[in-house]
Structure formats: structure tokens, C-alpha cells
């Protein structure tokens, strides 16, 4: 469902920045005047403001999108950075600049183009080949939108796509450059390998007690038990706030009355048509011939209306509907070209129109059904309205409670209990906490947040036994803690880790012996001793069968201007490899599809560069003015 909306909400894909931070038309509780906020501008573009509310909504939408993408692995802290907040504002500014350019150029999208885009949405055409208007509406409703809201957004995005496309679609990669890069990627090198494996030298290592104790002392940190604390903590979040809020019937009724359009379904009409094509640029003679044919077909269906579907199937030149007897299914206003729509909404059910001319030719229209406009009763949407109001009230109340929480944990720093009692929160406990987050702990564990852990391990918290400050670990989520017990760093006894130390000493010494033997072999090979190399292999940057994968980058980077060439590669714990390069070449049958894809990637990179440059021009033209720095702002509260 989410994918359906995302597919067509954000068509323009102007640059990577705009793809990550799409345009926002915030359809929330803005109609409910009791909860409205000030229009505090953070920036101006082409004389219009980007408000704080729009910026906050953009942050929330970005957060929701990442949560959809990453699920339980998503960490809100990754977006709670100055760079991320600035990126959101940059995205909004970019889109306003593009929109201003589209407006100045008087760009527009025809009703027919809008209709064709909507009909291309996956899942909208049913198994019977017809537009499924109910599914269309239900998918939009799941995103809090009506068809008119969505179509307004889509029309705007299509217009903006015309601006971006004028730059991006003209980019191309010079073929000589693309071929040169692909040749380097395809280049094959004939090599032979001699590997000196660490394991083969383990038996030569003679371990002494002095070696073990020396390794233990030099690598003491490897054998430490990290510093740990046991802590109490209190969390203030939207759930805790919402639990303290009630919404009255009067509030619900007021919101319902002020947002009636959200709970209305506009009138839908179903029609069939016969189209005789005559494009806008057709000659007068061709248009006259098409109209004459349409007039004859009109007389035929007026004589026998029951044959309309049969006549349409045999004569209509609209391939999308002819096979269905001309049926266009149900549609609302704004879905068809204007002359067609105006006619349909004047007809009575069963009526057949006169010949109607549009940019596509001549239509004969029969109105087959009417779905009157309906308004969902209050009882049907009451629970949803209550939840929506509660969310916004909770967001406002959270701000008040957050200030109290922050002040109390600081001012009464000897205990978390006063803040917990005052705000109705629960004190919880976590043990075994370390300075760095535990990767094995559930992502939802707020006490495992790096900012909170950093505060817990401060001198103020450990030595002075004071509460930490209130830490924002997620949108609308504050946590404060207090150290109950502190265990300093401890060193594991040598006897406890002696066997581990032994294995690491053997590994380290064996790797050193393997490297020494490998380097000796490399020197000998360069002097002409080619004994000991394995079978001949042909490798490339895309094909490394038969040689150690870790060595491939060094093999392909080695200077091969003079053959044979030799290269030695330290393979770390695996040992050491020596490689003899004897031949360079290109594959007999290069992968044409991959080379074409590489050329397209280069073109895309160039297009992005040109698009970014064009965007800077548009921003200057739009006289962008940043009124309030957003990088230092806290993340906007989430609408949970």
C-alpha cells in the first residue's frame, strides 16, 4: 500500500537530494482551528514562506519513510543530526525553486496526461482490465488523502518533472570515455599464485611463558572487563502523554464539521464512448471526415441505443476502451479532458450525447451510471477523529511536560522519583550497561542509546551520583537516568585467559613467519626464480575465480607495463600471497549489457552534476533567504 502511494507521489526524482526528501503537502489537522499554530517562517523562496510547520511535517514524513524502509533496525538518532535537518530544509527549498520556475514558464499538465499517469499505477487496473476506482480510493484513504488531494499533488509533481527533465534528459556520456572505463573494468590479467598460509607455519612457533606474559601485558585492553553501571531511568514519550489525554465529543464534532471534505466522496459517473480520432494538428479535411463518421455512428446508436457497446467495439478508435464496448468505468471530476467531462456531468443516466470534440477527436458519450456524492456519518469516523485529535494534543502537551521533566530531573538531581511521581511515569532499571551500545540489545531499548550512555558515564553521574540531564533519544522521547552501581574497568586474570593468549601468540608469530617467507619468495621471483607458482588463472575486476579474493585489488592495480610483473600481498591472518602477472588482455565476448549499463551510470552521474548546477541557478533566481537556522533544532515530535 505504501509503495503504491510512493510510486506516484514523487515522480520528479530531480536529484538525489529531492529523492530522499520529497515534496510535502501536509494534510493533517490544519483545519482544526482550536489546535492551529503560528506561521513561523524558516525560509523564503521566490517570495513565499516555508513555515516551521512545513519543516516539521517534512521531518516527520522523512522519519516515517525510513521506518517503513528499515523496520525494527531503524534508529531515529541517524536523522537527528544537523546535517539531516539541513538536508530536509535544502530539499524543501529546492522544490520551491523548481515550482517557481515551472510557474514562471507557465508549465501545465493536461487532464489526459494526469489520467494516463493514474491509470499506470500498479494494481489500479483490475483483473477485468477496468479501472478499479474503489481500490484507488481505499489506497489513497490509507495515506490520509482523497482523490482530489492526491491528484493535485500529482499534477504539481508532473509539472515540476518537466523542469527537471529538461536538464536531466539531455545528459549523455561520451562513448570514448565510457568505453575506456569499461575496458579497464573488463581488463583480464593472466596470473599465477604462490600462497604462504599462516596455518602452515604454526608448528614452527615455539611459545614460551615470557612470550605469553609479554603479549598479555602489551595487549591488556583485549583482556579487560569493561566498565559497567547499573542504572535507574525514566522515559517520557508520546505514549505516556497520550495516556493522560481525553477528547470530548464536542471536540470531535467541531473537527468533523471543519473538515467535512475529508469525509466526503464526490459524485462519480460511469460512461462509455466511441472515439473517432482527429488529432489537434490534423488538417481541416481530416477533421471533417472524422466528424462526419462520428455523426453517422451517432445516428446509428440513437436509433438502437442497446447496440452502443457493439458499435463501440467495432468502430471506436480508443484502444483502451473499445474492447470493453467503450466502457470507461466510474470517474470523478478532473479525470477527463474538459469538453468530455462537461458533457458527461450534464447528461442523465441512459442519455447519449451529441458529437463532442476534444484534442483527441470526436466522441459519442453514453452515461451508464451515477454514484451520488456521499458524506460518511460522524459515527463512522468518530474513533479515527478522536485518535487524530489526541495525536496533536499529545504533541502540544508533550512540549509542556518535556519542560517540566527536564527541569525536575536537573533541579532535584538526587532522585528521579519527584519527576516520575509528578508526571505519572515509571522508574525502571537496567544492569550491565557499558560506555558503548550493546549490539545484542534490542533496538527498542532506549537505555542502549549512545547519547544516554555517554551521559550515564559522565563524572557528574558516576562520581557525584546525580541524575543525568533529560536526553532526547528519539522524536518525542526523553530519558533521564541515575547510576545505582558502578563497576570500574577490571583486568581478567592471566590464568583465566592463558589459553586464549597462547592461540593469539601462535597466530601472530605464524603470520609473521608466513609473511617473511612470502617476501623472500617475491624477491627471488623478481630475480628470475619462477618455481613454486600455481596453475595459470585469468582474472579481472569482475572475475576472480582461482585466486584469493583479498589479493584481487592489488593484482589489478599492479604496474604491468613490463611483463612478467610481480606483486606481494599481505593477506592478514590468512598469510601472504605472491602473484606473477604474465599477460594482459580483453575478453573475447564482452558483456554488452553490462557495458551499456555502465555507460548509463556515467550518463546518470553527469546528469546529476548538471541538475545540481541548474538547481543552484534556480535558487539564485528565486532569491532564497534562510530566516532561521534549522541545523541546531531538535527533531520534530513524531505523530505516533
XYZ file of C-alpha atoms in Angstrom:
640
model
C 0.000 0.000 0.000
C 2.805 2.378 0.962
C 4.681 1.502 -2.245
C 1.612 2.390 -4.302
C 1.499 5.926 -3.000
C 5.253 6.416 -3.043
C 5.483 5.280 -6.678
C 3.477 8.233 -7.953
C 3.743 10.813 -5.180
C 7.357 11.533 -6.064
C 7.764 11.328 -9.831
C 10.267 14.087 -10.355
C 13.438 12.492 -8.895
C 15.303 15.694 -9.790
C 18.461 14.963 -7.835
C 19.318 12.546 -5.078
C 18.517 15.207 -2.507
C 14.955 15.556 -3.777
C 14.511 11.804 -3.947
C 15.441 11.457 -0.289
C 13.402 14.437 0.846
C 10.249 14.573 -1.303
C 7.757 17.434 -1.605
C 5.270 17.908 1.171
C 1.639 18.925 1.093
C 0.774 18.395 4.749
C -2.759 17.117 5.162
C -3.018 16.847 8.934
C -5.151 18.662 11.448
C -4.573 22.095 9.948
C -8.306 22.647 9.557
C -8.964 22.293 13.254
C -8.596 25.895 14.392
C -8.546 25.066 18.072
C -5.112 23.486 17.638
C -3.615 25.710 14.913
C -0.145 27.176 15.394
C 1.671 30.297 14.195
C 3.019 30.666 10.694
C 6.677 30.944 11.730
C 8.790 31.083 8.561
C 12.189 29.365 8.435
C 12.973 30.373 4.839
C 11.632 32.303 1.870
C 11.789 31.175 -1.745
C 10.502 33.307 -4.625
C 8.663 35.480 -2.105
C 6.780 32.623 -0.410
C 7.481 31.226 3.053
C 8.494 27.762 4.155
C 6.920 27.603 7.606
C 8.175 25.869 10.714
C 5.096 23.623 10.481
C 6.014 22.562 6.929
C 9.578 21.877 8.000
C 8.402 19.792 10.983
C 6.000 17.865 8.745
C 8.847 17.180 6.315
C 10.961 15.782 9.139
C 8.132 13.542 10.302
C 7.452 12.250 6.793
C 11.144 11.515 6.341
C 11.173 9.635 9.665
C 8.096 7.611 8.653
C 9.641 6.710 5.306
C 12.867 5.456 6.857
C 10.920 3.485 9.446
C 8.980 1.836 6.587
C 12.259 1.000 4.835
C 14.264 -0.338 7.791
C 11.609 -1.545 10.239
C 12.994 -2.540 13.628
C 16.557 -1.785 12.549
C 15.764 1.915 12.138
C 17.474 4.189 14.661
C 15.828 7.662 14.795
C 19.134 9.088 16.021
C 20.565 8.693 12.499
C 18.246 11.502 11.345
C 18.611 13.629 14.478
C 21.722 15.423 13.243
C 22.406 18.958 11.995
C 23.222 17.541 8.552
C 19.924 15.657 8.306
C 17.877 18.680 9.412
C 19.691 20.923 6.946
C 19.063 18.323 4.248
C 15.309 18.491 4.878
C 15.317 22.274 4.515
C 17.512 22.093 1.399
C 15.024 19.674 -0.137
C 12.076 21.984 0.549
C 13.976 24.992 -0.804
C 14.927 23.074 -3.960
C 11.356 22.078 -4.644
C 10.036 25.594 -4.100
C 12.666 26.920 -6.511
C 11.666 24.346 -9.146
C 7.969 25.119 -8.610
C 8.663 28.824 -9.036
C 10.440 28.135 -12.327
C 7.540 25.959 -13.510
C 5.116 28.760 -12.664
C 7.186 31.420 -14.436
C 7.338 29.228 -17.555
C 3.553 28.652 -17.347
C 4.038 24.896 -17.497
C 0.948 22.746 -17.084
C -0.247 19.163 -17.287
C -3.298 18.205 -19.304
C -6.180 16.282 -17.763
C -5.468 13.467 -20.198
C -1.818 13.204 -19.098
C -2.897 13.148 -15.461
C -5.437 10.438 -16.196
C -2.910 8.299 -18.065
C -0.436 8.591 -15.183
C -3.057 7.468 -12.676
C -4.104 4.575 -14.910
C -0.466 3.455 -14.924
C -0.410 2.992 -11.126
C 0.244 -0.697 -10.307
C -2.820 -2.502 -9.004
C -5.360 0.085 -10.165
C -6.458 -1.841 -13.229
C -8.497 -4.864 -12.113
C -8.411 -8.393 -13.474
C -11.208 -7.419 -15.863
C -8.979 -4.722 -17.401
C -11.042 -1.879 -15.903
C -10.042 0.987 -13.635
C -10.750 -0.078 -10.052
C -11.963 3.206 -8.557
C -12.764 1.689 -5.167
C -9.257 0.306 -4.733
C -7.856 3.645 -5.898
C -9.835 5.469 -3.211
C -9.036 2.955 -0.486
C -5.298 3.103 -1.195
C -5.388 6.883 -1.012
C -7.509 6.839 2.147
C -4.880 4.655 3.817
C -2.463 7.568 3.337
C -4.965 10.148 4.623
C -5.774 11.550 1.162
C -8.822 11.955 -1.029
C -8.579 11.596 -4.822
C -8.716 15.388 -5.233
C -5.835 15.874 -2.770
C -3.685 13.222 -4.430
C -4.433 14.413 -7.956
C -3.468 17.976 -7.010
C -0.123 16.697 -5.677
C 0.419 14.510 -8.720
C -0.352 17.334 -11.132
C 2.160 19.553 -9.334
C 4.833 16.851 -9.406
C 4.314 16.223 -13.130
C 4.726 19.929 -13.821
C 7.927 20.029 -11.763
C 9.172 16.965 -13.599
C 9.019 18.962 -16.823
C 11.518 21.436 -15.344
C 13.931 18.788 -14.076
C 13.574 16.622 -17.173
C 14.637 19.464 -19.431
C 18.118 19.183 -17.882
C 18.456 15.549 -16.888
C 17.106 14.066 -20.099
C 19.733 15.840 -22.219
C 22.774 14.434 -20.391
C 24.902 11.831 -22.141
C 28.246 10.109 -21.618
C 30.843 10.429 -24.407
C 31.255 6.958 -25.848
C 35.064 7.117 -25.820
C 35.062 7.861 -22.081
C 32.534 5.119 -21.332
C 34.424 2.592 -23.472
C 37.730 3.421 -21.789
C 36.244 2.892 -18.322
C 34.559 -0.333 -19.405
C 37.816 -1.557 -20.950
C 39.571 -1.021 -17.616
C 36.767 -2.866 -15.844
C 36.931 -5.756 -18.331
C 40.733 -5.973 -18.477
C 41.932 -9.528 -17.884
C 45.255 -10.455 -16.302
C 46.847 -13.876 -16.541
C 48.356 -14.691 -13.141
C 49.952 -17.463 -11.130
C 49.702 -17.582 -7.349
C 52.006 -18.738 -4.548
C 50.324 -18.529 -1.132
C 52.155 -18.845 2.167
C 49.414 -19.834 4.620
C 49.626 -18.869 8.271
C 48.443 -22.305 9.366
C 51.382 -23.983 7.638
C 53.807 -22.168 9.962
C 52.003 -22.708 13.268
C 54.049 -25.822 14.075
C 57.263 -23.798 13.764
C 56.263 -21.394 16.535
C 57.913 -22.120 19.878
C 55.836 -20.486 22.617
C 57.483 -19.558 25.924
C 55.948 -18.281 29.175
C 57.741 -14.994 28.620
C 56.060 -14.584 25.187
C 52.641 -15.258 26.689
C 53.076 -12.812 29.544
C 54.549 -10.174 27.251
C 51.593 -10.446 24.853
C 49.180 -10.311 27.799
C 50.781 -7.123 29.146
C 51.151 -5.387 25.760
C 47.550 -6.183 24.789
C 45.944 -5.636 28.173
C 42.864 -3.959 26.668
C 41.962 -7.177 24.844
C 41.504 -8.881 28.189
C 39.617 -6.190 30.089
C 36.168 -6.459 31.618
C 34.709 -3.109 30.529
C 33.467 -0.525 32.979
C 29.804 -1.156 33.798
C 26.934 0.537 35.604
C 23.545 -0.428 36.915
C 21.134 2.460 36.414
C 17.591 3.617 37.069
C 15.905 5.523 34.282
C 12.630 7.268 33.465
C 11.196 7.734 29.949
C 8.832 10.491 28.835
C 7.346 9.802 25.396
C 4.191 10.368 23.368
C 2.561 7.192 24.662
C 2.932 8.335 28.269
C 1.497 11.743 27.359
C -1.389 10.369 25.280
C -2.469 8.160 28.165
C -3.269 11.329 30.097
C -5.399 12.973 27.394
C -9.143 12.681 26.809
C -11.009 14.010 23.768
C -14.578 15.263 24.211
C -17.485 14.653 21.867
C -17.623 18.409 21.287
C -14.013 18.393 20.059
C -14.787 15.520 17.694
C -17.901 17.230 16.312
C -16.032 20.516 15.804
C -13.248 18.811 13.878
C -15.743 16.835 11.773
C -17.631 19.999 10.813
C -14.461 21.895 9.894
C -13.028 19.032 7.815
C -16.155 17.743 6.100
C -14.339 17.414 2.774
C -12.093 14.704 4.216
C -15.108 12.518 4.886
C -16.896 13.147 1.602
C -16.816 11.162 -1.602
C -17.543 13.278 -4.662
C -20.027 12.255 -7.267
C -18.757 9.579 -9.660
C -20.114 8.916 -13.136
C -19.706 5.932 -15.418
C -19.714 6.413 -19.148
C -18.992 4.627 -22.399
C -17.762 6.393 -25.501
C -16.962 5.947 -29.158
C -13.911 7.894 -30.309
C -13.127 8.819 -33.888
C -9.597 10.194 -33.797
C -8.656 13.594 -35.165
C -5.528 14.969 -33.549
C -5.104 18.638 -32.762
C -2.806 19.116 -35.751
C -4.998 17.242 -38.251
C -5.986 19.004 -41.456
C -9.428 20.535 -41.840
C -10.330 17.815 -44.351
C -9.319 15.024 -41.963
C -11.289 16.627 -39.136
C -14.342 16.997 -41.335
C -14.139 13.344 -42.379
C -13.776 12.204 -38.757
C -16.724 14.333 -37.644
C -18.880 13.033 -40.484
C -18.117 9.441 -39.469
C -18.943 10.275 -35.836
C -22.261 11.843 -36.867
C -23.220 8.671 -38.770
C -22.336 6.486 -35.762
C -24.356 8.824 -33.523
C -27.413 8.373 -35.704
C -26.887 4.590 -35.571
C -26.699 4.382 -31.736
C -29.556 6.839 -31.262
C -31.677 4.537 -33.411
C -30.711 1.423 -31.425
C -29.197 2.526 -28.044
C -28.898 -1.099 -26.922
C -26.217 -1.611 -29.615
C -23.919 1.111 -28.211
C -21.354 -1.379 -26.843
C -21.350 -3.363 -30.095
C -20.886 -0.227 -32.215
C -18.103 0.992 -29.912
C -16.268 -2.309 -30.084
C -16.404 -2.313 -33.889
C -15.714 1.382 -34.546
C -14.124 3.206 -31.587
C -10.507 4.220 -32.125
C -9.736 4.326 -28.374
C -7.773 1.060 -27.878
C -8.104 1.284 -24.104
C -11.899 1.088 -24.052
C -13.021 -0.246 -27.431
C -12.565 -3.894 -26.394
C -14.851 -3.203 -23.404
C -17.578 -1.728 -25.570
C -16.360 1.798 -24.872
C -16.728 1.462 -21.077
C -14.598 3.924 -19.078
C -15.783 2.788 -15.624
C -16.516 5.311 -12.858
C -14.607 8.580 -12.687
C -14.901 11.918 -10.928
C -14.340 15.499 -11.965
C -10.823 16.291 -13.110
C -10.194 12.820 -14.546
C -11.180 13.540 -18.166
C -10.464 16.299 -20.674
C -12.740 19.270 -20.064
C -15.153 19.059 -23.064
C -15.691 15.379 -22.319
C -16.180 15.953 -18.578
C -18.517 18.929 -19.067
C -20.745 16.835 -21.296
C -20.793 13.761 -19.029
C -21.831 15.772 -15.969
C -24.762 17.318 -17.856
C -26.202 14.028 -19.110
C -28.894 11.998 -17.390
C -28.414 8.274 -16.910
C -29.004 6.458 -20.205
C -28.617 9.632 -22.302
C -26.428 9.693 -25.415
C -24.620 12.971 -26.124
C -24.210 14.931 -29.296
C -20.804 14.596 -31.001
C -18.247 16.137 -28.622
C -14.929 17.480 -29.909
C -11.734 17.264 -27.829
C -7.991 17.368 -28.536
C -8.200 13.646 -29.352
C -11.029 13.747 -31.869
C -14.796 13.293 -31.776
C -16.630 11.436 -29.010
C -20.114 9.973 -28.728
C -20.820 9.509 -24.989
C -23.415 7.436 -23.188
C -23.901 7.939 -19.441
C -24.412 4.473 -17.964
C -24.444 5.009 -14.180
C -24.218 7.661 -11.460
C -22.854 7.350 -7.923
C -24.071 10.388 -5.976
C -21.769 12.247 -3.617
C -21.840 10.832 -0.105
C -20.639 12.034 3.276
C -19.514 9.493 5.858
C -21.584 9.881 9.021
C -19.848 11.114 12.172
C -20.355 7.789 13.957
C -18.385 6.001 11.239
C -15.293 8.203 11.570
C -15.588 9.229 15.220
C -12.847 6.927 16.540
C -10.377 7.996 13.839
C -11.070 11.678 14.502
C -10.568 11.130 18.220
C -7.202 9.465 17.539
C -6.108 12.278 15.209
C -7.037 14.995 17.699
C -5.357 13.076 20.504
C -2.126 12.906 18.496
C -1.952 16.639 18.027
C -2.999 17.436 21.575
C -0.392 14.954 22.807
C 2.269 16.670 20.697
C 1.379 20.019 22.292
C 1.153 18.591 25.804
C 4.442 16.758 25.326
C 6.171 20.113 24.941
C 4.800 21.271 28.295
C 5.595 18.010 30.081
C 9.040 17.836 28.490
C 9.913 21.207 30.003
C 8.744 20.035 33.446
C 10.608 16.747 33.078
C 13.816 18.475 32.006
C 13.672 20.985 34.845
C 12.813 18.487 37.582
C 15.488 15.886 36.811
C 18.028 18.737 36.857
C 16.789 20.744 39.828
C 16.040 17.687 42.018
C 19.088 15.766 40.858
C 19.342 13.486 43.917
C 16.463 11.292 42.716
C 14.242 10.524 39.695
C 11.235 9.943 41.938
C 9.926 13.550 42.092
C 9.760 13.793 38.283
C 8.263 10.306 37.962
C 5.584 10.992 40.591
C 4.698 14.424 39.249
C 4.341 13.277 35.631
C 2.948 9.795 36.256
C 5.982 7.960 34.915
C 7.567 4.631 35.871
C 11.123 4.216 37.169
C 12.847 1.252 35.511
C 16.235 -0.423 35.983
C 18.929 -1.711 33.600
C 22.148 -3.512 34.569
C 25.402 -4.305 32.774
C 25.462 -1.052 30.792
C 28.778 -0.081 29.191
C 30.078 3.088 27.595
C 29.230 1.814 24.120
C 25.862 0.398 22.981
C 25.470 -3.359 23.236
C 24.772 -4.683 19.686
C 22.927 -7.680 21.139
C 20.365 -5.442 22.870
C 17.005 -4.851 21.157
C 16.927 -1.656 19.044
C 13.885 -0.501 21.041
C 15.864 -0.431 24.314
C 16.190 3.308 24.922
C 18.811 2.843 27.660
C 21.169 1.460 24.976
C 21.231 4.819 23.167
C 24.800 6.215 22.793
C 23.811 9.736 23.943
C 22.199 8.375 27.091
C 25.152 6.078 27.822
C 27.538 8.986 27.376
C 25.576 10.969 29.980
C 25.432 7.990 32.381
C 29.207 7.568 32.281
C 29.951 11.241 32.933
C 31.750 12.252 36.134
C 28.624 14.059 37.301
C 26.573 10.864 37.144
C 29.213 8.406 38.414
C 31.196 10.382 40.988
C 28.552 12.812 42.204
C 25.638 10.362 41.913
C 23.398 12.947 40.226
C 20.647 12.444 37.652
C 21.654 12.788 34.045
C 20.069 15.591 32.098
C 16.989 14.768 30.019
C 18.310 13.188 26.799
C 16.308 13.117 23.560
C 16.876 9.607 22.199
C 14.063 9.647 19.595
C 11.420 12.098 18.381
C 9.082 12.963 21.279
C 11.123 10.710 23.579
C 13.179 11.899 26.555
C 15.088 9.729 29.001
C 16.903 10.602 32.229
C 18.926 8.195 34.345
C 20.763 7.766 37.598
C 23.696 5.461 38.385
C 22.843 2.957 41.130
C 26.037 0.898 40.999
C 29.363 1.433 39.221
C 31.995 -1.211 38.413
C 35.306 0.196 37.111
C 37.355 -1.432 34.375
C 38.841 -4.753 35.542
C 41.531 -6.915 34.018
C 40.830 -10.635 33.581
C 43.461 -12.722 35.427
C 46.217 -14.157 33.235
C 45.312 -17.698 34.297
C 41.752 -17.195 33.086
C 42.782 -16.119 29.572
C 46.084 -18.012 29.215
C 44.844 -20.394 26.509
C 43.344 -17.535 24.507
C 46.661 -15.680 24.771
C 48.525 -18.796 23.584
C 46.387 -19.106 20.441
C 46.800 -15.429 19.608
C 50.570 -15.584 20.066
C 50.783 -18.629 17.781
C 48.588 -16.891 15.192
C 50.648 -13.694 15.306
C 54.030 -15.454 15.139
C 52.900 -17.835 12.369
C 51.589 -14.909 10.301
C 54.948 -13.182 10.679
C 56.783 -16.329 9.504
C 54.425 -16.658 6.514
C 54.999 -13.037 5.572
C 58.782 -13.431 5.866
C 58.710 -16.497 3.621
C 56.443 -14.735 1.142
C 58.639 -11.659 0.922
C 61.669 -13.880 0.331
C 59.777 -15.614 -2.482
C 58.800 -12.262 -4.013
C 62.445 -11.140 -4.068
C 63.544 -14.464 -5.572
C 60.839 -14.306 -8.262
C 61.901 -10.822 -9.304
C 65.421 -12.245 -9.682
C 64.184 -14.948 -12.055
C 63.242 -17.862 -9.741
C 59.754 -18.805 -11.004
C 59.447 -22.140 -9.202
C 56.553 -22.764 -6.830
C 53.790 -20.831 -8.596
C 50.422 -22.495 -9.106
C 48.437 -23.015 -12.288
C 47.707 -20.178 -14.689
C 44.496 -18.237 -13.983
C 42.807 -15.407 -15.849
C 41.202 -12.788 -13.583
C 39.537 -9.398 -13.960
C 37.814 -6.909 -11.718
C 34.569 -8.824 -12.266
C 36.023 -12.336 -12.179
C 38.409 -13.677 -9.519
C 37.950 -17.449 -9.572
C 41.064 -19.348 -8.507
C 42.882 -16.583 -6.610
C 42.455 -15.170 -3.129
C 39.714 -12.512 -3.232
C 41.647 -10.262 -0.849
C 44.515 -10.101 -3.347
C 42.446 -9.107 -6.404
C 42.624 -5.284 -5.930
C 46.441 -5.446 -5.618
C 46.710 -7.711 -8.694
C 44.624 -5.321 -10.824
C 46.481 -2.215 -9.559
C 49.971 -3.644 -10.060
C 52.180 -1.907 -12.643
C 52.098 -4.268 -15.638
C 53.882 -2.097 -18.184
C 56.692 -4.642 -18.158
C 55.864 -8.359 -18.026
C 56.200 -10.565 -16.164
C 55.256 -8.372 -13.206
C 55.215 -9.481 -9.581
C 53.221 -8.284 -6.589
C 53.223 -9.381 -2.952
C 50.049 -9.081 -0.870
C 49.776 -9.297 2.913
C 46.623 -11.360 3.441
C 46.488 -10.659 7.172
C 45.556 -13.666 9.280
C 45.450 -15.824 6.129
C 49.149 -15.361 5.370
C 50.973 -13.847 2.401
C 50.494 -14.183 -1.364
C 52.899 -13.679 -4.256
C 51.427 -13.164 -7.737
C 53.098 -13.392 -11.128
C 51.344 -11.453 -13.920
C 52.250 -12.677 -17.398
C 49.641 -11.296 -19.799
C 47.048 -8.514 -20.249
C 44.012 -8.746 -22.496
C 40.335 -8.125 -23.123
C 37.561 -10.755 -23.088
C 36.662 -12.276 -26.450
C 32.943 -11.724 -25.808
C 32.483 -8.675 -23.574
C 29.223 -8.338 -21.675
C 27.376 -5.838 -23.881
C 24.506 -5.406 -21.445
C 26.863 -4.562 -18.585
C 28.866 -2.129 -20.730
C 25.623 -0.392 -21.756
C 24.625 -0.224 -18.100
C 27.998 1.319 -17.223
C 27.541 3.929 -19.934
C 24.117 4.737 -18.490
C 25.603 5.030 -14.995
C 28.143 7.535 -16.274
C 25.370 9.476 -18.037
C 23.341 9.476 -14.815
C 26.307 10.839 -12.874
C 26.743 13.618 -15.433
C 23.006 14.315 -15.356
C 23.119 14.663 -11.600
C 26.028 17.102 -11.839
C 24.178 19.203 -14.415
C 20.968 19.042 -12.389
C 22.725 20.251 -9.246
C 24.264 23.144 -11.181
C 20.870 24.030 -12.675
C 19.290 23.869 -9.231
C 21.808 26.408 -7.921
C 20.831 28.735 -10.784
C 17.134 28.361 -9.914
C 17.813 29.035 -6.225
C 19.621 32.261 -7.085
C 16.795 33.243 -9.421
C 14.258 32.555 -6.649
C 16.239 34.726 -4.183
C 16.367 32.119 -1.439
C 16.557 33.586 2.049
C 17.081 31.370 5.116
C 15.427 33.150 8.041
C 16.064 30.662 10.833
C 18.900 28.120 11.173
C 17.414 24.629 11.448
C 20.604 22.589 11.927
C 20.572 23.235 15.679
C 16.861 22.475 16.121
C 15.700 19.318 17.789
C 13.862 16.780 15.635
C 10.137 17.479 15.239
C 7.857 15.415 17.506
C 6.515 12.358 15.720
C 2.808 11.870 15.185
C 2.568 8.438 16.783
